[in-house]
Amino acid sequence: MPRKDANPENSGDSADPTGRLYHDLRSALGGVCLSLESLKDLEAEEEENPFSRRRARIISRALESALEAGRIANLLETQQRGDGEDAASQPSP
């Protein structure tokens, strides 16, 4: 059985919006890292066609993850300042 982390910042517990945002931020940044690793692996395979559809899909996923990470970071910053008490429930722009 997986170990439940006692620290709400690490658990992604939905009862703690800030902890959940940190969890989501780590996930989004993980998506960026995985996409960049995929690009690095793909470089060796596709030297003759650097602008393949596969490369474009990987770049698109990395950019989507980076945008999501930026959105979450903005929500966290707003929460830290105390400007929005319910920042986690705000719709994304």
Coordinates of C-alpha atoms in Angstrom, one line a residue:
M1 CA 0.0 0.0 0.0
P2 CA 1.5 3.4 -0.9
R3 CA 2.6 5.6 2.0
K4 CA 0.4 8.7 2.6
D5 CA 2.6 11.7 3.1
A6 CA 1.9 13.6 6.3
N7 CA 2.8 16.9 4.9
P8 CA -0.2 18.4 3.1
E9 CA 2.0 20.4 0.8
N10 CA 3.3 17.1 -0.6
S11 CA 0.1 15.1 -0.5
G12 CA -2.0 17.0 -3.0
D13 CA -4.9 16.8 -0.5
S14 CA -7.9 18.6 -1.9
A15 CA -8.8 19.9 1.6
D16 CA -5.7 22.1 1.5
P17 CA -5.9 24.2 -1.7
T18 CA -2.3 25.4 -1.4
G19 CA -1.0 21.9 -1.0
R20 CA -3.1 20.8 -4.0
L21 CA -1.7 23.7 -6.1
Y22 CA 1.9 22.7 -5.2
H23 CA 1.1 19.1 -6.2
D24 CA -0.4 20.3 -9.5
L25 CA 2.6 22.6 -10.1
R26 CA 5.0 19.7 -9.6
S27 CA 3.0 17.5 -12.0
A28 CA 2.9 20.2 -14.7
L29 CA 6.7 20.8 -14.3
G30 CA 7.2 17.0 -14.5
G31 CA 5.3 17.1 -17.8
V32 CA 7.7 19.7 -19.1
C33 CA 10.7 17.7 -18.0
L34 CA 9.3 14.5 -19.6
S35 CA 8.6 16.3 -22.9
L36 CA 12.1 17.8 -23.0
E37 CA 13.6 14.3 -22.3
S38 CA 11.5 12.9 -25.2
L39 CA 12.9 15.7 -27.4
K40 CA 16.4 14.9 -26.5
D41 CA 15.8 11.2 -27.2
L42 CA 14.1 12.0 -30.5
E43 CA 17.1 14.2 -31.7
A44 CA 19.2 11.2 -32.3
E45 CA 16.5 9.3 -34.2
E46 CA 15.4 12.1 -36.6
E47 CA 18.5 14.1 -37.6
E48 CA 17.4 14.2 -41.2
N49 CA 13.9 15.6 -40.5
P50 CA 14.1 17.9 -37.5
F51 CA 10.5 19.3 -37.9
S52 CA 8.6 16.1 -37.8
R53 CA 5.0 15.8 -36.5
R54 CA 6.2 13.8 -33.5
R55 CA 8.6 16.6 -32.6
A56 CA 5.8 19.1 -33.0
R57 CA 3.5 17.1 -30.7
I58 CA 6.2 16.8 -28.0
I59 CA 6.9 20.5 -28.2
S60 CA 3.2 21.2 -27.9
R61 CA 2.8 19.1 -24.8
A62 CA 5.8 20.8 -23.2
L63 CA 4.4 24.2 -23.9
E64 CA 0.9 23.2 -22.6
S65 CA 2.5 21.9 -19.4
A66 CA 4.6 25.0 -19.0
L67 CA 1.5 27.2 -19.5
E68 CA -0.3 25.2 -16.8
A69 CA 2.7 25.5 -14.5
G70 CA 2.7 29.2 -15.0
R71 CA -1.1 29.4 -14.3
I72 CA -0.7 27.4 -11.1
A73 CA 2.3 29.5 -10.0
N74 CA 0.2 32.6 -10.5
L75 CA -2.6 31.1 -8.3
L76 CA 0.0 30.3 -5.6
E77 CA 1.4 33.8 -5.7
T78 CA -2.1 35.2 -5.4
Q79 CA -2.8 32.9 -2.4
Q80 CA 0.5 33.9 -0.8
R81 CA -0.3 37.6 -1.0
G82 CA -3.8 36.9 0.3
D83 CA -5.5 38.7 -2.6
G84 CA -7.8 35.8 -3.3
E85 CA -9.1 33.6 -0.6
D86 CA -10.5 31.1 -3.1
A87 CA -7.8 31.4 -5.7
A88 CA -7.8 27.6 -6.3
S89 CA -11.4 27.7 -7.6
Q90 CA -10.8 30.6 -10.1
P91 CA -11.3 29.5 -13.7
S92 CA -8.2 29.6 -15.9
P93 CA -8.0 32.5 -18.4

